[in-house]
Amino acid sequence: MESTESSYMSSPEAARKRSPPPPKSPTSENAEKPTYVRFLVSNAAAGSVIGKGGSTITEFQSKSGARIQLSRNHEFFPGTSDRIIMVSGAIDDILKAVELILAKLLDELNIKDNDDVEPRTKVRLIVSNSSCGSIIGKGGATIKSFIEGSQAGIKISPQDNNFYGLNDRLVTVTGTLDEQLRAIDLILSKLCEDSYYSQAMHAPFSYAATYNSMSYAPNGAGVKFPNHKEDHSNSITIGVSDEHIGLVLGRGGRNIMEISQVSGARIKISDRGDFMSGTNDRKVTIMGSQRAIHQAESMILQKVANVSERVMD
């Protein structure tokens, strides 16, 4: 996935010529507003972050004031063998926690300073496709200013169409620890201005249900999910009344994102006023394998049915 990333990248030579500018301070309102950042770590590195009996992660949470969560063992970001770390809280607390985590991983690599040159490493952030535009900016102006301001390399991967239901992209930040933290500060401060990003904080951040070969239904029964290489050419369109479409979408798109991630299907809702012929029902098109379509349809209809039952009561 990383080999096809777009080339928003600073040159190390140019970076060395610039003196490090002070980090951009977020507005006081955004600095206090709860937010989050998600990034990838190898399975081995995740063990270092957790520590014996959870001692390291507990220490990092205590020192930073942020909450740190990890996807479970072998729950990887699609197309990688890396686990997901989610750090949530106020921006300053998040940055403290990220610094503790990245510094710990640098120590684990046993990288020694050579001629006073700090090691340059990579960290891959997970950002939803809909929020990437705010990082890129008009004509790439925002991401270029972040590269100038942090001296880090910043690359945004294209959307990966090999995984249906995947609405996230990877933002790779390359540099010294200080450069990476500066870049993450700039990126996170910008994302805080995006209401969709903030509202997605409570959406599931594990991809196990959609992408691992075995998952578990709520009743604990093992359920086989289709491999992502299965034929995805199928689609159906169902009608959902205009007054109930908000239940399918959820606040900030949370419900539809969860349905898409759990089922593995892609879901498209028609624009306002674009109804099924002869009705006031919006068109909800579900694409994917037959199993994914069936599961997504059931979840959508259940959302609507729950409200209908409450109205009747």
mmCIF file with all atom_site columns, N, CA, C and O in Angstrom, residues 135-174:
data_model
loop_
_atom_site.group_PDB
_atom_site.id
_atom_site.type_symbol
_atom_site.label_atom_id
_atom_site.label_alt_id
_atom_site.label_comp_id
_atom_site.label_asym_id
_atom_site.label_entity_id
_atom_site.label_seq_id
_atom_site.pdbx_PDB_ins_code
_atom_site.Cartn_x
_atom_site.Cartn_y
_atom_site.Cartn_z
_atom_site.occupancy
_atom_site.B_iso_or_equiv
_atom_site.pdbx_formal_charge
_atom_site.auth_seq_id
_atom_site.auth_comp_id
_atom_site.auth_asym_id
_atom_site.auth_atom_id
_atom_site.pdbx_PDB_model_num
ATOM 1   N N  . ILE A 1 135 ? -6.483  18.078 5.382  1.00 0.00 ? 135 ILE A N  1
ATOM 2   C CA . ILE A 1 135 ? -5.031  18.035 5.572  1.00 0.00 ? 135 ILE A CA 1
ATOM 3   C C  . ILE A 1 135 ? -4.315  18.478 4.294  1.00 0.00 ? 135 ILE A C  1
ATOM 4   O O  . ILE A 1 135 ? -3.300  19.176 4.346  1.00 0.00 ? 135 ILE A O  1
ATOM 5   N N  . ILE A 1 136 ? -4.856  18.065 3.152  1.00 0.00 ? 136 ILE A N  1
ATOM 6   C CA . ILE A 1 136 ? -4.221  18.407 1.871  1.00 0.00 ? 136 ILE A CA 1
ATOM 7   C C  . ILE A 1 136 ? -4.394  19.895 1.564  1.00 0.00 ? 136 ILE A C  1
ATOM 8   O O  . ILE A 1 136 ? -3.446  20.591 1.229  1.00 0.00 ? 136 ILE A O  1
ATOM 9   N N  . GLY A 1 137 ? -5.632  20.391 1.718  1.00 0.00 ? 137 GLY A N  1
ATOM 10  C CA . GLY A 1 137 ? -5.893  21.797 1.440  1.00 0.00 ? 137 GLY A CA 1
ATOM 11  C C  . GLY A 1 137 ? -5.992  22.068 -0.055 1.00 0.00 ? 137 GLY A C  1
ATOM 12  O O  . GLY A 1 137 ? -5.693  21.199 -0.887 1.00 0.00 ? 137 GLY A O  1
ATOM 13  N N  . LYS A 1 138 ? -6.398  23.264 -0.401 1.00 0.00 ? 138 LYS A N  1
ATOM 14  C CA . LYS A 1 138 ? -6.591  23.639 -1.805 1.00 0.00 ? 138 LYS A CA 1
ATOM 15  C C  . LYS A 1 138 ? -5.248  23.624 -2.542 1.00 0.00 ? 138 LYS A C  1
ATOM 16  O O  . LYS A 1 138 ? -4.308  24.321 -2.165 1.00 0.00 ? 138 LYS A O  1
ATOM 17  N N  . GLY A 1 139 ? -5.185  22.789 -3.577 1.00 0.00 ? 139 GLY A N  1
ATOM 18  C CA . GLY A 1 139 ? -3.949  22.691 -4.344 1.00 0.00 ? 139 GLY A CA 1
ATOM 19  C C  . GLY A 1 139 ? -2.769  22.168 -3.545 1.00 0.00 ? 139 GLY A C  1
ATOM 20  O O  . GLY A 1 139 ? -1.609  22.382 -3.912 1.00 0.00 ? 139 GLY A O  1
ATOM 21  N N  . GLY A 1 140 ? -3.045  21.474 -2.442 1.00 0.00 ? 140 GLY A N  1
ATOM 22  C CA . GLY A 1 140 ? -1.980  20.924 -1.600 1.00 0.00 ? 140 GLY A CA 1
ATOM 23  C C  . GLY A 1 140 ? -1.334  21.955 -0.690 1.00 0.00 ? 140 GLY A C  1
ATOM 24  O O  . GLY A 1 140 ? -0.294  21.688 -0.076 1.00 0.00 ? 140 GLY A O  1
ATOM 25  N N  . ALA A 1 141 ? -1.974  23.135 -0.563 1.00 0.00 ? 141 ALA A N  1
ATOM 26  C CA . ALA A 1 141 ? -1.354  24.229 0.211  1.00 0.00 ? 141 ALA A CA 1
ATOM 27  C C  . ALA A 1 141 ? -1.181  23.885 1.680  1.00 0.00 ? 141 ALA A C  1
ATOM 28  O O  . ALA A 1 141 ? -0.148  24.209 2.287  1.00 0.00 ? 141 ALA A O  1
ATOM 29  N N  . THR A 1 142 ? -2.187  23.225 2.273  1.00 0.00 ? 142 THR A N  1
ATOM 30  C CA . THR A 1 142 ? -2.114  22.939 3.716  1.00 0.00 ? 142 THR A CA 1
ATOM 31  C C  . THR A 1 142 ? -1.013  21.936 4.028  1.00 0.00 ? 142 THR A C  1
ATOM 32  O O  . THR A 1 142 ? -0.195  22.153 4.934  1.00 0.00 ? 142 THR A O  1
ATOM 33  N N  . ILE A 1 143 ? -0.958  20.855 3.283  1.00 0.00 ? 143 ILE A N  1
ATOM 34  C CA . ILE A 1 143 ? 0.057   19.829 3.578  1.00 0.00 ? 143 ILE A CA 1
ATOM 35  C C  . ILE A 1 143 ? 1.462   20.373 3.320  1.00 0.00 ? 143 ILE A C  1
ATOM 36  O O  . ILE A 1 143 ? 2.412   20.058 4.050  1.00 0.00 ? 143 ILE A O  1
ATOM 37  N N  . LYS A 1 144 ? 1.595   21.244 2.320  1.00 0.00 ? 144 LYS A N  1
ATOM 38  C CA . LYS A 1 144 ? 2.912   21.852 2.066  1.00 0.00 ? 144 LYS A CA 1
ATOM 39  C C  . LYS A 1 144 ? 3.330   22.741 3.230  1.00 0.00 ? 144 LYS A C  1
ATOM 40  O O  . LYS A 1 144 ? 4.498   22.762 3.616  1.00 0.00 ? 144 LYS A O  1
ATOM 41  N N  . SER A 1 145 ? 2.358   23.472 3.802  1.00 0.00 ? 145 SER A N  1
ATOM 42  C CA . SER A 1 145 ? 2.683   24.326 4.954  1.00 0.00 ? 145 SER A CA 1
ATOM 43  C C  . SER A 1 145 ? 3.060   23.470 6.161  1.00 0.00 ? 145 SER A C  1
ATOM 44  O O  . SER A 1 145 ? 3.910   23.855 6.961  1.00 0.00 ? 145 SER A O  1
ATOM 45  N N  . PHE A 1 146 ? 2.434   22.284 6.298  1.00 0.00 ? 146 PHE A N  1
ATOM 46  C CA . PHE A 1 146 ? 2.767   21.376 7.402  1.00 0.00 ? 146 PHE A CA 1
ATOM 47  C C  . PHE A 1 146 ? 4.186   20.825 7.232  1.00 0.00 ? 146 PHE A C  1
ATOM 48  O O  . PHE A 1 146 ? 4.929   20.669 8.206  1.00 0.00 ? 146 PHE A O  1
ATOM 49  N N  . ILE A 1 147 ? 4.554   20.517 5.982  1.00 0.00 ? 147 ILE A N  1
ATOM 50  C CA . ILE A 1 147 ? 5.898   20.019 5.698  1.00 0.00 ? 147 ILE A CA 1
ATOM 51  C C  . ILE A 1 147 ? 6.927   21.110 6.028  1.00 0.00 ? 147 ILE A C  1
ATOM 52  O O  . ILE A 1 147 ? 7.952   20.856 6.666  1.00 0.00 ? 147 ILE A O  1
ATOM 53  N N  . GLU A 1 148 ? 6.634   22.334 5.595  1.00 0.00 ? 148 GLU A N  1
ATOM 54  C CA . GLU A 1 148 ? 7.528   23.464 5.901  1.00 0.00 ? 148 GLU A CA 1
ATOM 55  C C  . GLU A 1 148 ? 7.615   23.691 7.405  1.00 0.00 ? 148 GLU A C  1
ATOM 56  O O  . GLU A 1 148 ? 8.690   23.928 7.948  1.00 0.00 ? 148 GLU A O  1
ATOM 57  N N  . GLY A 1 149 ? 6.463   23.651 8.076  1.00 0.00 ? 149 GLY A N  1
ATOM 58  C CA . GLY A 1 149 ? 6.418   23.979 9.495  1.00 0.00 ? 149 GLY A CA 1
ATOM 59  C C  . GLY A 1 149 ? 7.028   22.935 10.403 1.00 0.00 ? 149 GLY A C  1
ATOM 60  O O  . GLY A 1 149 ? 7.529   23.249 11.473 1.00 0.00 ? 149 GLY A O  1
ATOM 61  N N  . SER A 1 150 ? 6.988   21.657 9.970  1.00 0.00 ? 150 SER A N  1
ATOM 62  C CA . SER A 1 150 ? 7.471   20.577 10.845 1.00 0.00 ? 150 SER A CA 1
ATOM 63  C C  . SER A 1 150 ? 8.828   20.036 10.432 1.00 0.00 ? 150 SER A C  1
ATOM 64  O O  . SER A 1 150 ? 9.521   19.426 11.240 1.00 0.00 ? 150 SER A O  1
ATOM 65  N N  . GLN A 1 151 ? 9.196   20.252 9.153  1.00 0.00 ? 151 GLN A N  1
ATOM 66  C CA . GLN A 1 151 ? 10.401  19.681 8.551  1.00 0.00 ? 151 GLN A CA 1
ATOM 67  C C  . GLN A 1 151 ? 10.309  18.160 8.385  1.00 0.00 ? 151 GLN A C  1
ATOM 68  O O  . GLN A 1 151 ? 11.308  17.505 8.084  1.00 0.00 ? 151 GLN A O  1
ATOM 69  N N  . ALA A 1 152 ? 9.133   17.609 8.624  1.00 0.00 ? 152 ALA A N  1
ATOM 70  C CA . ALA A 1 152 ? 8.924   16.168 8.434  1.00 0.00 ? 152 ALA A CA 1
ATOM 71  C C  . ALA A 1 152 ? 8.432   15.906 7.019  1.00 0.00 ? 152 ALA A C  1
ATOM 72  O O  . ALA A 1 152 ? 7.845   16.774 6.377  1.00 0.00 ? 152 ALA A O  1
ATOM 73  N N  . GLY A 1 153 ? 8.670   14.702 6.537  1.00 0.00 ? 153 GLY A N  1
ATOM 74  C CA . GLY A 1 153 ? 8.049   14.272 5.286  1.00 0.00 ? 153 GLY A CA 1
ATOM 75  C C  . GLY A 1 153 ? 6.633   13.813 5.580  1.00 0.00 ? 153 GLY A C  1
ATOM 76  O O  . GLY A 1 153 ? 6.399   13.132 6.581  1.00 0.00 ? 153 GLY A O  1
ATOM 77  N N  . ILE A 1 154 ? 5.666   14.198 4.752  1.00 0.00 ? 154 ILE A N  1
ATOM 78  C CA . ILE A 1 154 ? 4.271   13.791 4.957  1.00 0.00 ? 154 ILE A CA 1
ATOM 79  C C  . ILE A 1 154 ? 3.735   13.263 3.638  1.00 0.00 ? 154 ILE A C  1
ATOM 80  O O  . ILE A 1 154 ? 3.758   13.974 2.633  1.00 0.00 ? 154 ILE A O  1
ATOM 81  N N  . LYS A 1 155 ? 3.288   12.022 3.636  1.00 0.00 ? 155 LYS A N  1
ATOM 82  C CA . LYS A 1 155 ? 2.715   11.410 2.432  1.00 0.00 ? 155 LYS A CA 1
ATOM 83  C C  . LYS A 1 155 ? 1.348   10.841 2.762  1.00 0.00 ? 155 LYS A C  1
ATOM 84  O O  . LYS A 1 155 ? 1.171   10.215 3.801  1.00 0.00 ? 155 LYS A O  1
ATOM 85  N N  . ILE A 1 156 ? 0.387   11.042 1.867  1.00 0.00 ? 156 ILE A N  1
ATOM 86  C CA . ILE A 1 156 ? -0.962  10.497 2.048  1.00 0.00 ? 156 ILE A CA 1
ATOM 87  C C  . ILE A 1 156 ? -1.194  9.419  0.995  1.00 0.00 ? 156 ILE A C  1
ATOM 88  O O  . ILE A 1 156 ? -1.053  9.670  -0.201 1.00 0.00 ? 156 ILE A O  1
ATOM 89  N N  . SER A 1 157 ? -1.541  8.226  1.451  1.00 0.00 ? 157 SER A N  1
ATOM 90  C CA . SER A 1 157 ? -1.755  7.121  0.522  1.00 0.00 ? 157 SER A CA 1
ATOM 91  C C  . SER A 1 157 ? -3.061  7.327  -0.243 1.00 0.00 ? 157 SER A C  1
ATOM 92  O O  . SER A 1 157 ? -3.988  7.967  0.261  1.00 0.00 ? 157 SER A O  1
ATOM 93  N N  . PRO A 1 158 ? -3.160  6.788  -1.462 1.00 0.00 ? 158 PRO A N  1
ATOM 94  C CA . PRO A 1 158 ? -4.449  6.820  -2.157 1.00 0.00 ? 158 PRO A CA 1
ATOM 95  C C  . PRO A 1 158 ? -5.419  5.869  -1.482 1.00 0.00 ? 158 PRO A C  1
ATOM 96  O O  . PRO A 1 158 ? -5.002  4.999  -0.705 1.00 0.00 ? 158 PRO A O  1
ATOM 97  N N  . GLN A 1 159 ? -6.701  6.032  -1.759 1.00 0.00 ? 159 GLN A N  1
ATOM 98  C CA . GLN A 1 159 ? -7.679  5.106  -1.173 1.00 0.00 ? 159 GLN A CA 1
ATOM 99  C C  . GLN A 1 159 ? -7.464  3.725  -1.756 1.00 0.00 ? 159 GLN A C  1
ATOM 100 O O  . GLN A 1 159 ? -7.264  3.573  -2.958 1.00 0.00 ? 159 GLN A O  1
ATOM 101 N N  . ASP A 1 160 ? -7.463  2.709  -0.903 1.00 0.00 ? 160 ASP A N  1
ATOM 102 C CA . ASP A 1 160 ? -7.221  1.336  -1.333 1.00 0.00 ? 160 ASP A CA 1
ATOM 103 C C  . ASP A 1 160 ? -8.544  0.664  -1.663 1.00 0.00 ? 160 ASP A C  1
ATOM 104 O O  . ASP A 1 160 ? -9.336  0.343  -0.786 1.00 0.00 ? 160 ASP A O  1
ATOM 105 N N  . ASN A 1 161 ? -8.789  0.446  -2.969 1.00 0.00 ? 161 ASN A N  1
ATOM 106 C CA . ASN A 1 161 ? -10.067 -0.133 -3.400 1.00 0.00 ? 161 ASN A CA 1
ATOM 107 C C  . ASN A 1 161 ? -10.088 -1.655 -3.309 1.00 0.00 ? 161 ASN A C  1
ATOM 108 O O  . ASN A 1 161 ? -11.072 -2.282 -3.683 1.00 0.00 ? 161 ASN A O  1
ATOM 109 N N  . ASN A 1 162 ? -8.982  -2.258 -2.828 1.00 0.00 ? 162 ASN A N  1
ATOM 110 C CA . ASN A 1 162 ? -8.961  -3.718 -2.674 1.00 0.00 ? 162 ASN A CA 1
ATOM 111 C C  . ASN A 1 162 ? -9.784  -4.177 -1.478 1.00 0.00 ? 162 ASN A C  1
ATOM 112 O O  . ASN A 1 162 ? -10.089 -5.351 -1.351 1.00 0.00 ? 162 ASN A O  1
ATOM 113 N N  . PHE A 1 163 ? -10.120 -3.237 -0.604 1.00 0.00 ? 163 PHE A N  1
ATOM 114 C CA . PHE A 1 163 ? -10.837 -3.603 0.614  1.00 0.00 ? 163 PHE A CA 1
ATOM 115 C C  . PHE A 1 163 ? -12.150 -2.836 0.675  1.00 0.00 ? 163 PHE A C  1
ATOM 116 O O  . PHE A 1 163 ? -12.167 -1.639 0.965  1.00 0.00 ? 163 PHE A O  1
ATOM 117 N N  . TYR A 1 164 ? -13.232 -3.525 0.365  1.00 0.00 ? 164 TYR A N  1
ATOM 118 C CA . TYR A 1 164 ? -14.541 -2.881 0.369  1.00 0.00 ? 164 TYR A CA 1
ATOM 119 C C  . TYR A 1 164 ? -14.937 -2.497 1.790  1.00 0.00 ? 164 TYR A C  1
ATOM 120 O O  . TYR A 1 164 ? -14.758 -3.262 2.726  1.00 0.00 ? 164 TYR A O  1
ATOM 121 N N  . GLY A 1 165 ? -15.467 -1.302 1.932  1.00 0.00 ? 165 GLY A N  1
ATOM 122 C CA . GLY A 1 165 ? -15.866 -0.822 3.237  1.00 0.00 ? 165 GLY A CA 1
ATOM 123 C C  . GLY A 1 165 ? -14.752 -0.081 3.960  1.00 0.00 ? 165 GLY A C  1
ATOM 124 O O  . GLY A 1 165 ? -14.976 0.489  5.012  1.00 0.00 ? 165 GLY A O  1
ATOM 125 N N  . LEU A 1 166 ? -13.532 -0.090 3.384  1.00 0.00 ? 166 LEU A N  1
ATOM 126 C CA . LEU A 1 166 ? -12.421 0.623  4.016  1.00 0.00 ? 166 LEU A CA 1
ATOM 127 C C  . LEU A 1 166 ? -12.490 2.094  3.617  1.00 0.00 ? 166 LEU A C  1
ATOM 128 O O  . LEU A 1 166 ? -12.316 2.444  2.456  1.00 0.00 ? 166 LEU A O  1
ATOM 129 N N  . ASN A 1 167 ? -12.747 2.960  4.590  1.00 0.00 ? 167 ASN A N  1
ATOM 130 C CA . ASN A 1 167 ? -12.875 4.390  4.321  1.00 0.00 ? 167 ASN A CA 1
ATOM 131 C C  . ASN A 1 167 ? -11.708 5.186  4.888  1.00 0.00 ? 167 ASN A C  1
ATOM 132 O O  . ASN A 1 167 ? -11.793 6.405  5.016  1.00 0.00 ? 167 ASN A O  1
ATOM 133 N N  . ASP A 1 168 ? -10.616 4.494  5.255  1.00 0.00 ? 168 ASP A N  1
ATOM 134 C CA . ASP A 1 168 ? -9.472  5.159  5.869  1.00 0.00 ? 168 ASP A CA 1
ATOM 135 C C  . ASP A 1 168 ? -8.254  5.112  4.957  1.00 0.00 ? 168 ASP A C  1
ATOM 136 O O  . ASP A 1 168 ? -8.094  4.185  4.159  1.00 0.00 ? 168 ASP A O  1
ATOM 137 N N  . ARG A 1 169 ? -7.406  6.116  5.100  1.00 0.00 ? 169 ARG A N  1
ATOM 138 C CA . ARG A 1 169 ? -6.140  6.171  4.374  1.00 0.00 ? 169 ARG A CA 1
ATOM 139 C C  . ARG A 1 169 ? -5.001  6.329  5.377  1.00 0.00 ? 169 ARG A C  1
ATOM 140 O O  . ARG A 1 169 ? -5.225  6.673  6.533  1.00 0.00 ? 169 ARG A O  1
ATOM 141 N N  . LEU A 1 170 ? -3.781  6.072  4.906  1.00 0.00 ? 170 LEU A N  1
ATOM 142 C CA . LEU A 1 170 ? -2.616  6.189  5.777  1.00 0.00 ? 170 LEU A CA 1
ATOM 143 C C  . LEU A 1 170 ? -1.865  7.478  5.462  1.00 0.00 ? 170 LEU A C  1
ATOM 144 O O  . LEU A 1 170 ? -1.623  7.804  4.306  1.00 0.00 ? 170 LEU A O  1
ATOM 145 N N  . VAL A 1 171 ? -1.515  8.212  6.528  1.00 0.00 ? 171 VAL A N  1
ATOM 146 C CA . VAL A 1 171 ? -0.713  9.426  6.400  1.00 0.00 ? 171 VAL A CA 1
ATOM 147 C C  . VAL A 1 171 ? 0.638   9.106  7.041  1.00 0.00 ? 171 VAL A C  1
ATOM 148 O O  . VAL A 1 171 ? 0.731   8.934  8.250  1.00 0.00 ? 171 VAL A O  1
ATOM 149 N N  . THR A 1 172 ? 1.669   8.980  6.207  1.00 0.00 ? 172 THR A N  1
ATOM 150 C CA . THR A 1 172 ? 2.994   8.602  6.695  1.00 0.00 ? 172 THR A CA 1
ATOM 151 C C  . THR A 1 172 ? 3.814   9.846  7.011  1.00 0.00 ? 172 THR A C  1
ATOM 152 O O  . THR A 1 172 ? 3.992   10.712 6.162  1.00 0.00 ? 172 THR A O  1
ATOM 153 N N  . VAL A 1 173 ? 4.276   9.918  8.257  1.00 0.00 ? 173 VAL A N  1
ATOM 154 C CA . VAL A 1 173 ? 5.080   11.060 8.718  1.00 0.00 ? 173 VAL A CA 1
ATOM 155 C C  . VAL A 1 173 ? 6.492   10.553 8.969  1.00 0.00 ? 173 VAL A C  1
ATOM 156 O O  . VAL A 1 173 ? 6.711   9.659  9.789  1.00 0.00 ? 173 VAL A O  1
ATOM 157 N N  . THR A 1 174 ? 7.472   11.118 8.234  1.00 0.00 ? 174 THR A N  1
ATOM 158 C CA . THR A 1 174 ? 8.861   10.676 8.319  1.00 0.00 ? 174 THR A CA 1
ATOM 159 C C  . THR A 1 174 ? 9.729   11.794 8.882  1.00 0.00 ? 174 THR A C  1
ATOM 160 O O  . THR A 1 174 ? 9.651   12.935 8.423  1.00 0.00 ? 174 THR A O  1
#
